[in-house]
XYZ file of N, CA and C in Angstrom:
855
model
N 138.429 99.948 99.910
C 139.212 98.712 99.726
C 138.496 97.562 100.432
N 138.160 96.502 99.642
C 137.446 95.381 100.242
C 138.393 94.453 100.993
N 137.821 93.496 101.700
C 138.617 92.607 102.565
C 139.556 91.735 101.744
N 139.107 91.307 100.556
C 139.936 90.437 99.725
C 141.211 91.148 99.277
N 141.070 92.407 98.840
C 142.248 93.166 98.421
C 143.161 93.443 99.610
N 142.554 93.751 100.749
C 143.350 94.001 101.958
C 144.121 92.752 102.364
N 143.475 91.583 102.216
C 144.137 90.330 102.555
C 145.348 90.063 101.682
N 145.253 90.411 100.386
C 146.376 90.219 99.481
C 147.556 91.106 99.864
N 147.244 92.296 100.373
C 148.316 93.200 100.786
C 148.964 92.749 102.088
N 148.160 92.184 102.980
C 148.664 91.776 104.293
C 149.409 90.440 104.221
N 149.043 89.594 103.257
C 149.612 88.246 103.168
C 151.141 88.234 103.116
N 151.813 89.049 102.268
C 153.287 89.028 102.263
C 153.887 89.382 103.622
N 153.250 90.324 104.312
C 153.734 90.704 105.649
C 153.596 89.551 106.629
N 152.452 88.837 106.582
C 152.237 87.711 107.484
C 153.238 86.588 107.215
N 153.512 86.322 105.929
C 154.495 85.289 105.582
C 155.875 85.700 106.078
N 156.236 86.951 105.863
C 157.531 87.484 106.286
C 157.700 87.359 107.793
N 156.681 87.779 108.543
C 156.749 87.725 109.998
C 156.754 86.286 110.501
N 156.013 85.418 109.845
C 155.961 84.014 110.276
C 157.310 83.338 110.113
N 157.993 83.620 109.002
C 159.272 82.974 108.720
C 160.393 83.563 109.569
N 160.433 84.886 109.694
C 161.564 85.541 110.345
C 161.352 85.813 111.834
N 160.112 85.742 112.304
C 159.839 85.990 113.727
C 159.162 84.779 114.374
N 158.071 84.355 113.796
C 157.316 83.258 114.395
C 158.079 81.952 114.463
N 158.709 81.558 113.359
C 159.446 80.293 113.334
C 160.641 80.291 114.294
N 161.485 81.357 114.330
C 162.574 81.370 115.323
C 162.075 81.313 116.762
N 160.953 81.983 117.046
C 160.399 81.932 118.403
C 159.930 80.522 118.746
N 159.310 79.873 117.791
C 158.869 78.497 118.013
C 160.048 77.570 118.259
N 161.113 77.739 117.473
C 162.315 76.928 117.662
C 162.935 77.180 119.029
N 162.898 78.436 119.464
C 163.458 78.781 120.765
C 162.696 78.085 121.887
N 161.361 78.071 121.783
C 160.540 77.404 122.800
C 160.806 75.901 122.804
N 160.893 75.301 121.621
C 161.131 73.849 121.517
C 162.476 73.480 122.123
N 163.496 74.298 121.871
C 164.841 74.004 122.373
C 164.891 73.965 123.896
N 164.037 74.729 124.541
C 164.052 74.749 126.006
C 163.599 73.425 126.604
N 162.929 72.575 125.823
C 162.430 71.296 126.326
C 163.224 70.108 125.786
N 164.421 70.377 125.227
C 165.248 69.299 124.711
C 166.507 69.148 125.557
N 167.166 68.018 125.416
C 168.424 67.803 126.127
C 169.461 68.817 125.688
N 170.386 69.103 126.557
C 171.389 70.127 126.303
C 172.109 69.884 124.988
N 172.177 70.985 124.189
C 172.899 71.004 122.911
C 172.299 70.063 121.856
N 171.059 69.648 122.049
C 170.414 68.787 121.058
C 169.733 69.646 120.005
N 170.339 69.748 118.802
C 169.787 70.559 117.736
C 169.123 69.723 116.648
N 169.439 68.475 116.585
C 168.823 67.582 115.600
C 167.482 67.107 116.153
N 166.395 67.735 115.670
C 165.078 67.422 116.224
C 164.664 65.975 115.962
N 165.276 65.346 114.960
C 164.922 63.969 114.658
C 165.404 62.998 115.711
N 166.514 63.301 116.368
C 167.082 62.413 117.389
C 167.074 63.036 118.778
N 166.459 64.212 118.904
C 166.484 64.932 120.180
C 165.631 64.224 121.222
N 166.046 64.373 122.481
C 165.316 63.776 123.594
C 164.650 64.869 124.412
N 163.405 64.610 124.784
C 162.652 65.550 125.613
C 163.258 65.591 127.009
N 163.421 66.824 127.559
C 164.045 66.950 128.882
C 163.687 68.288 129.510
N 163.654 68.306 130.838
C 163.441 69.535 131.596
C 164.754 70.022 132.220
N 165.893 69.559 131.694
C 167.184 69.902 132.279
C 167.387 71.412 132.344
N 167.079 72.101 131.259
C 167.294 73.546 131.211
C 166.436 74.262 132.246
N 165.203 73.804 132.423
C 164.317 74.427 133.397
C 164.789 74.189 134.829
N 165.319 72.999 135.097
C 165.853 72.720 136.437
C 167.060 73.604 136.725
N 167.913 73.790 135.707
C 169.090 74.641 135.882
C 168.673 76.086 136.143
N 167.616 76.518 135.466
C 167.149 77.896 135.621
C 166.853 78.235 137.077
N 166.258 77.295 137.807
C 165.850 77.551 139.195
C 166.905 77.142 140.220
N 168.023 76.562 139.756
C 169.028 76.101 140.714
C 170.409 76.715 140.479
N 170.652 77.262 139.317
C 171.971 77.782 138.975
C 172.227 79.107 139.703
N 173.313 79.165 140.458
C 173.674 80.377 141.201
C 174.018 81.508 140.233
N 174.645 81.190 139.115
C 175.035 82.209 138.143
C 173.823 82.954 137.609
N 172.725 82.235 137.395
C 171.504 82.873 136.901
C 170.971 83.860 137.932
N 170.983 83.468 139.206
C 170.489 84.358 140.256
C 171.359 85.595 140.369
N 172.667 85.425 140.251
C 173.575 86.574 140.312
C 173.348 87.503 139.121
N 173.177 86.914 137.939
C 172.940 87.714 136.729
C 171.642 88.505 136.850
N 170.597 87.860 137.341
C 169.324 88.551 137.522
C 169.451 89.673 138.547
N 170.176 89.409 139.635
C 170.364 90.432 140.659
C 171.128 91.624 140.109
N 172.245 91.373 139.402
C 173.043 92.460 138.839
C 172.241 93.272 137.827
N 171.504 92.578 136.987
C 170.701 93.270 135.974
C 169.608 94.102 136.634
N 168.969 93.545 137.666
C 167.893 94.256 138.352
C 168.423 95.486 139.091
N 169.527 95.320 139.811
C 170.084 96.430 140.590
C 170.479 97.591 139.679
N 171.241 97.314 138.650
C 171.684 98.382 137.750
C 170.531 98.955 136.946
N 169.563 98.096 136.568
C 168.398 98.586 135.837
C 167.542 99.516 136.672
N 167.330 99.156 137.944
C 166.525 99.990 138.840
C 167.211 101.334 139.090
N 168.514 101.295 139.371
C 169.247 102.544 139.635
C 169.220 103.450 138.410
N 169.449 102.887 137.237
C 169.418 103.672 135.999
C 168.031 104.260 135.760
N 166.988 103.488 136.039
C 165.615 103.960 135.852
C 165.295 105.107 136.794
N 165.716 104.983 138.054
C 165.473 106.055 139.031
C 166.182 107.333 138.616
N 167.440 107.216 138.196
C 168.194 108.400 137.761
C 167.547 109.036 136.538
N 167.116 108.202 135.587
C 166.445 108.726 134.392
C 165.164 109.469 134.763
N 164.430 108.955 135.759
C 163.205 109.628 136.194
C 163.525 110.953 136.872
N 164.523 110.944 137.756
C 164.889 112.161 138.484
C 165.361 113.251 137.523
N 166.078 112.873 136.475
C 166.559 113.841 135.490
C 165.491 114.136 134.434
N 164.804 113.094 133.987
C 163.904 113.234 132.853
C 162.621 113.980 133.157
N 162.039 113.759 134.334
C 160.761 114.418 134.636
C 160.904 115.935 134.665
N 161.901 116.483 135.369
C 162.041 117.948 135.338
C 162.265 118.504 133.926
N 163.051 117.778 133.111
C 163.275 118.251 131.741
C 161.966 118.269 130.958
N 161.204 117.169 131.057
C 159.919 117.099 130.359
C 158.959 118.170 130.868
N 158.969 118.420 132.165
C 158.076 119.411 132.767
C 158.431 120.818 132.302
N 159.729 121.119 132.299
C 160.178 122.452 131.881
C 159.841 122.704 130.415
N 160.108 121.708 129.568
C 159.825 121.869 128.135
C 158.326 122.014 127.893
N 157.516 121.186 128.561
C 156.066 121.217 128.344
C 155.442 122.530 128.805
N 156.032 123.169 129.824
C 155.456 124.394 130.384
C 156.224 125.650 129.996
N 157.185 125.515 129.112
C 157.944 126.685 128.691
C 157.151 127.489 127.672
N 157.516 128.752 127.523
C 156.873 129.639 126.554
C 157.628 129.674 125.237
N 158.628 128.803 125.112
C 159.425 128.758 123.899
C 158.526 128.396 122.720
N 158.602 129.172 121.651
C 157.676 129.019 120.526
C 157.864 127.688 119.789
N 159.086 127.240 119.698
C 159.343 126.004 118.960
C 159.962 124.966 119.906
N 159.095 124.238 120.609
C 159.562 123.222 121.554
C 160.195 122.037 120.841
N 159.884 121.913 119.556
C 160.422 120.791 118.791
C 161.943 120.814 118.786
N 162.527 122.012 118.766
C 163.983 122.129 118.752
C 164.577 121.520 120.020
N 163.937 121.800 121.173
C 164.433 121.257 122.442
C 164.313 119.739 122.438
N 163.207 119.214 121.921
C 163.028 117.769 121.870
C 164.043 117.113 120.939
N 164.328 117.777 119.824
C 165.327 117.245 118.894
C 166.696 117.200 119.563
N 167.032 118.246 120.316
C 168.308 118.253 121.039
C 168.348 117.122 122.071
N 167.185 116.774 122.608
C 167.112 115.697 123.592
C 167.394 114.342 122.975
N 166.892 114.127 121.763
C 167.015 112.808 121.149
C 168.183 112.699 120.174
N 168.954 113.774 119.995
C 170.100 113.718 119.078
C 171.066 112.577 119.423
N 171.375 112.347 120.720
C 172.278 111.225 121.033
C 171.785 109.877 120.503
N 170.482 109.733 120.324
C 169.935 108.470 119.831
C 170.275 108.258 118.357
N 170.655 109.319 117.666
C 170.962 109.204 116.245
C 172.338 108.593 116.003
N 173.184 108.638 117.007
C 174.521 108.071 116.848
C 174.496 106.578 117.143
N 175.477 105.874 116.611
C 175.561 104.435 116.824
C 175.809 104.124 118.297
N 174.990 103.241 118.851
C 175.072 102.931 120.281
C 176.422 102.332 120.659
N 176.976 101.463 119.809
C 178.262 100.836 120.117
C 179.375 101.865 120.148
N 179.374 102.783 119.161
C 180.403 103.828 119.137
C 180.273 104.738 120.347
N 179.035 105.091 120.688
C 178.808 105.986 121.813
C 179.287 105.365 123.122
N 178.970 104.101 123.335
C 179.358 103.456 124.589
C 180.845 103.137 124.646
N 181.464 102.897 123.498
C 182.920 102.751 123.480
C 183.598 104.068 123.821
N 183.016 105.181 123.364
C 183.549 106.494 123.725
C 183.410 106.735 125.223
N 182.255 106.357 125.792
C 182.045 106.493 127.233
C 183.044 105.634 127.995
N 183.301 104.421 127.493
C 184.263 103.526 128.147
C 185.650 104.148 128.173
N 186.043 104.795 127.089
C 187.354 105.447 127.049
C 187.428 106.608 128.035
N 186.345 107.376 128.149
C 186.315 108.508 129.078
C 186.421 108.025 130.525
N 185.782 106.898 130.816
C 185.756 106.395 132.191
C 186.958 105.535 132.546
N 187.838 105.301 131.572
C 188.969 104.409 131.804
C 190.144 105.137 132.442
N 191.163 104.369 132.788
C 192.339 104.911 133.466
C 193.178 105.804 132.558
N 193.135 105.570 131.262
C 193.961 106.310 130.321
C 193.252 107.507 129.706
N 192.145 107.923 130.269
C 191.376 109.022 129.699
C 191.961 110.373 130.085
N 191.554 111.403 129.353
C 191.985 112.774 129.664
C 191.445 113.189 131.027
N 190.227 112.754 131.335
C 189.628 113.097 132.625
C 190.495 112.591 133.766
N 190.975 111.364 133.646
C 191.825 110.793 134.687
C 193.141 111.547 134.797
N 193.705 111.968 133.654
C 194.950 112.740 133.673
C 194.768 114.066 134.395
N 193.646 114.755 134.116
C 193.366 116.047 134.758
C 193.179 115.868 136.255
N 192.412 114.858 136.659
C 192.171 114.613 138.081
C 193.453 114.197 138.797
N 194.313 113.465 138.104
C 195.592 113.061 138.700
C 196.481 114.268 138.958
N 196.465 115.235 138.073
C 197.296 116.430 138.214
C 196.853 117.321 139.369
N 195.563 117.235 139.729
C 195.078 118.075 140.832
C 194.860 117.252 142.105
N 195.332 115.999 142.076
C 195.293 115.167 143.269
C 193.960 114.510 143.563
N 193.082 114.397 142.557
C 191.773 113.787 142.758
C 191.638 112.477 141.997
N 192.764 111.851 141.722
C 192.718 110.625 140.931
C 192.080 109.458 141.679
N 191.840 109.619 143.002
C 191.227 108.522 143.761
C 189.752 108.331 143.398
N 189.134 109.319 142.729
C 187.736 109.165 142.344
C 187.592 108.689 140.896
N 188.716 108.447 140.241
C 188.695 108.033 138.837
C 189.807 107.028 138.602
N 189.735 106.103 137.731
C 188.604 105.803 136.844
C 187.521 105.014 137.556
N 186.329 105.031 136.994
C 185.227 104.280 137.587
C 184.843 103.080 136.729
N 185.439 102.942 135.555
C 185.162 101.754 134.757
C 185.821 100.541 135.430
N 185.060 99.527 135.644
C 185.569 98.334 136.311
C 185.275 98.318 137.798
N 184.793 99.456 138.348
C 184.424 99.500 139.762
C 183.084 98.788 139.954
N 183.052 97.831 140.845
C 181.834 97.057 141.108
C 181.657 96.908 142.608
N 180.455 97.159 143.093
C 180.151 97.016 144.516
C 179.535 95.639 144.782
N 179.511 95.266 146.046
C 179.017 93.936 146.409
C 177.567 93.719 145.982
N 176.806 94.785 145.929
C 175.409 94.684 145.521
C 175.260 94.385 144.036
N 176.364 94.482 143.290
C 176.308 94.308 141.850
C 176.235 95.617 141.099
N 176.197 96.720 141.831
C 176.110 98.045 141.219
C 177.410 98.400 140.522
N 177.311 98.774 139.246
C 178.461 99.205 138.454
C 178.221 100.635 137.984
N 178.934 101.628 138.527
C 178.713 103.020 138.131
C 178.868 103.252 136.632
N 179.857 102.617 136.025
C 180.090 102.806 134.593
C 178.905 102.305 133.771
N 178.379 101.141 134.132
C 177.230 100.586 133.407
C 176.010 101.487 133.562
N 175.778 101.978 134.775
C 174.621 102.846 135.018
C 174.737 104.139 134.222
N 175.938 104.714 134.160
C 176.144 105.933 133.363
C 175.808 105.667 131.900
N 176.269 104.544 131.380
C 175.964 104.188 130.001
C 174.475 103.992 129.775
N 173.801 103.337 130.719
C 172.357 103.109 130.600
C 171.588 104.423 130.631
N 171.973 105.322 131.526
C 171.275 106.604 131.652
C 171.457 107.444 130.384
N 172.683 107.536 129.897
C 172.940 108.328 128.698
C 172.251 107.748 127.467
N 172.034 106.450 127.460
C 171.403 105.810 126.305
C 169.884 105.892 126.354
N 169.297 105.679 127.527
C 167.845 105.528 127.609
C 167.114 106.716 128.215
N 167.804 107.786 128.567
C 167.141 108.970 129.125
C 166.041 109.520 128.216
N 166.248 109.606 126.896
C 165.157 110.103 126.035
C 163.878 109.283 126.126
N 164.002 107.973 126.421
C 162.815 107.131 126.523
C 162.008 107.444 127.779
N 162.597 108.143 128.730
C 161.869 108.618 129.898
C 161.263 109.996 129.628
N 161.998 110.836 128.936
C 161.555 112.212 128.709
C 160.351 112.273 127.777
N 160.408 111.562 126.659
C 159.392 111.718 125.612
C 157.977 111.322 126.042
N 157.762 110.151 126.672
C 156.379 109.840 127.077
C 155.851 110.763 128.166
N 156.713 111.192 129.077
C 156.265 112.116 130.124
C 155.908 113.468 129.508
N 156.742 113.940 128.587
C 156.456 115.214 127.905
C 155.134 115.128 127.144
N 154.890 114.013 126.471
C 153.664 113.853 125.687
C 152.422 113.994 126.565
N 152.455 113.408 127.764
C 151.313 113.483 128.670
C 151.183 114.883 129.267
N 152.297 115.467 129.676
C 152.256 116.806 130.276
C 151.749 117.838 129.281
N 152.103 117.676 128.031
C 151.686 118.621 126.998
C 150.175 118.604 126.789
N 149.539 117.453 127.075
C 148.099 117.299 126.837
C 147.248 117.650 128.056
N 147.878 117.988 129.177
C 147.104 118.349 130.374
C 146.391 119.679 130.139
N 145.129 119.704 130.445
C 144.316 120.912 130.287
C 144.774 121.959 131.303
N 145.266 123.079 130.805
C 145.809 124.119 131.684
C 144.732 124.727 132.582
N 143.464 124.604 132.184
C 142.389 125.150 133.015
C 142.279 124.400 134.341
N 142.692 123.125 134.360
C 142.682 122.361 135.608
C 143.695 122.933 136.596
N 144.837 123.342 136.084
C 145.861 123.952 136.949
C 145.385 125.309 137.458
N 144.744 126.065 136.580
C 144.230 127.378 136.987
C 143.135 127.227 138.033
N 142.291 126.202 137.876
C 141.229 125.971 138.859
C 141.817 125.614 140.219
N 142.873 124.832 140.218
C 143.528 124.466 141.473
C 144.108 125.690 142.163
N 144.701 126.574 141.371
C 145.267 127.798 141.944
C 144.148 128.710 142.476
N 143.035 128.761 141.750
C 141.920 129.605 142.189
C 141.319 129.105 143.494
N 141.431 127.798 143.731
C 140.880 127.214 144.962
C 141.835 127.318 146.145
N 142.952 127.996 145.943
C 143.857 128.274 147.050
C 145.119 127.458 147.102
N 145.324 126.570 146.155
C 146.540 125.766 146.156
C 147.702 126.556 145.578
N 148.876 126.348 146.147
C 150.056 126.960 145.561
C 150.600 126.075 144.448
N 151.706 126.488 143.829
C 152.246 125.743 142.690
C 152.705 124.341 143.084
N 153.305 124.224 144.280
C 153.806 122.923 144.717
C 152.644 121.959 144.967
N 151.617 122.441 145.650
C 150.462 121.593 145.941
C 149.726 121.232 144.657
N 149.647 122.174 143.730
C 149.001 121.911 142.443
C 149.754 120.834 141.669
N 151.079 120.896 141.755
C 151.870 119.904 141.040
C 151.596 118.500 141.575
N 151.615 118.340 142.902
C 151.462 117.010 143.491
C 150.009 116.524 143.496
N 149.042 117.441 143.476
C 147.636 117.050 143.507
C 147.009 116.949 142.115
N 147.562 117.667 141.139
C 146.946 117.707 139.812
C 147.913 117.218 138.731
N 149.055 117.906 138.607
C 149.950 117.631 137.480
C 150.533 116.220 137.524
N 151.116 115.864 138.653
C 151.771 114.559 138.729
C 150.785 113.401 138.577
N 149.630 113.408 139.264
C 148.675 112.304 139.047
C 148.235 112.176 137.583
N 148.084 113.298 136.887
C 147.659 113.247 135.492
C 148.780 112.777 134.557
N 150.018 112.786 135.067
C 151.152 112.364 134.232
C 151.610 110.946 134.540
N 150.847 110.238 135.373
C 151.240 108.883 135.780
C 151.365 107.956 134.579
N 150.502 108.114 133.577
C 150.592 107.273 132.384
C 151.966 107.392 131.735
N 152.414 108.629 131.578
C 153.727 108.854 130.965
C 154.859 108.345 131.824
N 154.726 108.507 133.144
C 155.754 108.021 134.062
C 155.845 106.500 133.997
N 154.695 105.834 134.010
C 154.681 104.360 133.946
C 155.307 103.859 132.652
N 154.908 104.474 131.535
C 155.470 104.083 130.247
C 156.966 104.332 130.202
N 157.404 105.488 130.709
C 158.830 105.812 130.720
C 159.634 104.845 131.564
N 159.105 104.490 132.732
C 159.804 103.554 133.608
C 159.979 102.207 132.919
N 158.918 101.720 132.294
C 159.000 100.421 131.615
C 159.948 100.483 130.428
N 159.873 101.577 129.645
C 160.711 101.701 128.453
C 162.192 101.858 128.791
N 162.487 102.329 129.994
C 163.882 102.455 130.420
C 164.348 101.178 131.112
N 163.505 100.649 131.999
C 163.940 99.495 132.787
C 164.127 98.243 131.940
N 163.226 97.988 131.004
C 163.308 96.754 130.223
C 164.629 96.623 129.464
N 165.019 97.607 128.640
C 166.310 97.466 127.952
C 167.497 97.541 128.909
N 167.343 98.267 130.017
C 168.423 98.332 131.000
C 168.617 96.973 131.669
N 167.517 96.286 131.928
C 167.564 94.984 132.590
C 168.075 93.887 131.656
N 167.631 93.916 130.419
C 167.932 92.809 129.500
C 169.035 93.108 128.501
N 169.605 94.313 128.551
C 170.597 94.710 127.556
C 171.872 93.884 127.603
N 172.559 93.892 126.487
C 173.794 93.111 126.352
C 175.015 93.993 126.071
N 174.870 94.936 125.154
C 176.020 95.695 124.660
C 176.637 96.576 125.750
N 175.794 97.316 126.467
C 176.319 98.256 127.466
C 177.042 97.535 128.608
N 176.451 96.505 129.222
C 177.214 95.761 130.248
C 178.480 95.119 129.695
N 178.430 94.677 128.451
C 179.602 94.038 127.845
C 180.744 95.040 127.667
N 180.405 96.269 127.251
C 181.425 97.275 126.970
C 181.885 97.975 128.242
N 180.955 98.338 129.116
C 181.277 99.164 130.274
C 181.426 98.376 131.574
N 180.941 97.154 131.606
C 181.005 96.378 132.835
C 182.332 95.695 133.039
N 182.551 95.277 134.243
C 183.752 94.499 134.552
C 183.612 93.110 133.965
N 184.727 92.529 133.587
C 184.688 91.197 132.994
C 184.128 90.146 133.928
N 184.214 90.371 135.233
C 183.720 89.394 136.204
C 182.262 89.632 136.592
N 181.666 90.730 136.100
C 180.292 91.074 136.453
C 179.352 90.546 135.371
N 178.503 89.594 135.743
C 177.635 88.945 134.766
C 176.238 89.552 134.832
N 175.691 89.875 133.674
C 174.324 90.356 133.535
C 173.526 89.313 132.762
N 172.217 89.444 132.783
C 171.392 88.448 132.106
C 171.660 88.454 130.602
N 171.904 89.648 130.032
C 172.207 89.736 128.605
C 173.535 89.092 128.251
N 174.563 89.345 129.061
C 175.873 88.750 128.799
C 175.865 87.251 129.073
N 175.002 86.817 130.017
C 174.888 85.381 130.296
C 174.270 84.651 129.101
N 173.247 85.242 128.503
C 172.634 84.652 127.312
C 173.664 84.566 126.183
N 174.427 85.629 126.016
C 175.461 85.642 124.970
C 176.488 84.541 125.197
N 176.940 84.388 126.443
C 177.954 83.365 126.728
C 177.416 81.958 126.507
N 176.136 81.750 126.820
C 175.554 80.422 126.606
C 175.473 80.086 125.116
N 175.087 81.035 124.312
C 175.025 80.781 122.868
C 176.426 80.636 122.273
N 177.380 81.426 122.763
C 178.755 81.322 122.268
C 179.369 79.972 122.627
N 178.948 79.404 123.757
C 179.416 78.077 124.174
C 178.548 76.948 123.610
N 177.676 77.290 122.674
C 176.817 76.331 121.975
C 175.814 75.633 122.904
N 175.516 76.284 124.011
C 174.466 75.777 124.894
C 173.159 76.473 124.501
N 172.659 76.101 123.336
C 171.511 76.785 122.763
C 170.239 76.572 123.583
N 170.127 75.460 124.247
C 168.926 75.153 125.008
C 168.742 76.112 126.177
N 169.798 76.267 126.965
C 169.698 77.144 128.128
C 169.673 78.602 127.699
N 170.417 78.941 126.643
C 170.369 80.302 126.121
C 168.971 80.652 125.629
N 168.306 79.691 124.987
C 166.936 79.911 124.523
C 165.978 80.096 125.696
N 166.194 79.340 126.759
C 165.323 79.450 127.930
C 165.463 80.824 128.579
N 166.690 81.305 128.733
C 166.896 82.635 129.305
C 166.263 83.701 128.422
N 166.406 83.544 127.108
C 165.796 84.495 126.178
C 164.280 84.467 126.288
N 163.720 83.278 126.489
C 162.274 83.142 126.639
C 161.791 83.839 127.901
N 162.548 83.739 128.969
C 162.187 84.420 130.217
C 162.147 85.934 130.009
N 163.173 86.467 129.342
C 163.211 87.901 129.060
C 162.032 88.301 128.182
N 161.727 87.466 127.198
C 160.616 87.756 126.281
C 159.286 87.809 127.029
N 159.080 86.902 127.961
C 157.849 86.894 128.748
C 157.753 88.147 129.616
N 158.889 88.590 130.164
C 158.904 89.824 130.955
C 158.532 91.018 130.077
N 159.049 91.041 128.855
C 158.747 92.130 127.921
C 157.260 92.132 127.566
N 156.703 90.954 127.263
C 155.276 90.868 126.935
C 154.415 91.326 128.112
N 154.806 90.923 129.324
C 154.058 91.345 130.500
C 154.114 92.846 130.704
N 155.271 93.433 130.464
C 155.430 94.879 130.615
C 154.628 95.637 129.566
N 154.630 95.129 128.332
C 153.842 95.769 127.277
C 152.347 95.683 127.595
N 151.927 94.562 128.160
C 150.522 94.427 128.557
C 150.171 95.451 129.633
N 151.103 95.717 130.540
C 150.888 96.716 131.587
C 150.771 98.108 130.987
N 151.609 98.408 129.985
C 151.544 99.712 129.329
C 150.173 99.917 128.688
N 149.694 98.906 127.962
C 148.407 99.029 127.290
C 147.251 99.096 128.287
N 147.432 98.478 129.456
C 146.385 98.542 130.475
C 146.338 99.934 131.105
N 147.512 100.509 131.363
C 147.578 101.842 131.978
C 147.194 102.914 130.970
N 147.669 102.753 129.734
C 147.443 103.757 128.699
C 146.637 103.133 127.564
N 145.339 102.961 127.781
C 144.488 102.302 126.799
C 144.345 103.116 125.517
N 144.456 104.446 125.622
C 144.317 105.287 124.435
C 145.605 105.387 123.631
N 146.713 104.884 124.194
C 147.989 104.944 123.483
C 148.575 106.332 123.406
N 148.288 107.180 124.405
C 148.758 108.563 124.378
C 150.277 108.668 124.493
N 150.882 107.713 125.223
C 152.324 107.810 125.476
C 153.146 106.983 124.514
N 152.496 106.193 123.660
C 153.218 105.342 122.713
C 153.558 106.151 121.483
N 154.584 106.995 121.589
C 154.933 107.901 120.510
C 156.034 107.301 119.689
């Protein structure tokens, strides 16, 4: 296939992406430099108002803190749970590991909104779990939906984040562990290392690519997500995703666009880090 024919095939895709992705992104950037709520570009006035608010608004700092705290906690829990699962599956003698991986990602096949609404009902005061705990005198530990600590930590939101994004931690780590040359582990054992020392000196360093990719793939949606904090979070707990939603709902498109641009830059930076750590694309499954 020559370049001319290839260009004809690529052209519709480029037009499609330019209209539906490139143009909205350009409009979003332009809106950040206009006066608040100015949508008529013909009469709009250039202004840095949105940028000044970004660095001075207390609500933005609180939203970033809440999103960061819950995102970090969810990422740590996903790593603590996901790495052992990936390690066990990669080193098991089970003939068809695909079945275990399919069982791992089955929750991803269900609608995220339905799944998180179900979680919200389970964690609420009217759930069966709360009724059972009340009957045995343990109702003081339930419900946890709506519980928020001063640090911004919301147990319900973290549970939702972990249940939603755990597969994104397991899969890249499993992919890297599966490709580790078993002769390296045998050589370490032959040189006198036990299994624990071999794991920390050989296995874990060789799986850093998968760990880095998994951390980024879990933290980014946990930090910038909207649906899970909206459904499982307390109404008074603001996250960066819910803040963007409220700004657009209040027709403050300029500041909402600026917050979205900040998140987009964080995503681009994280993707650049993934490609730098994993140049061969081994973990991008």
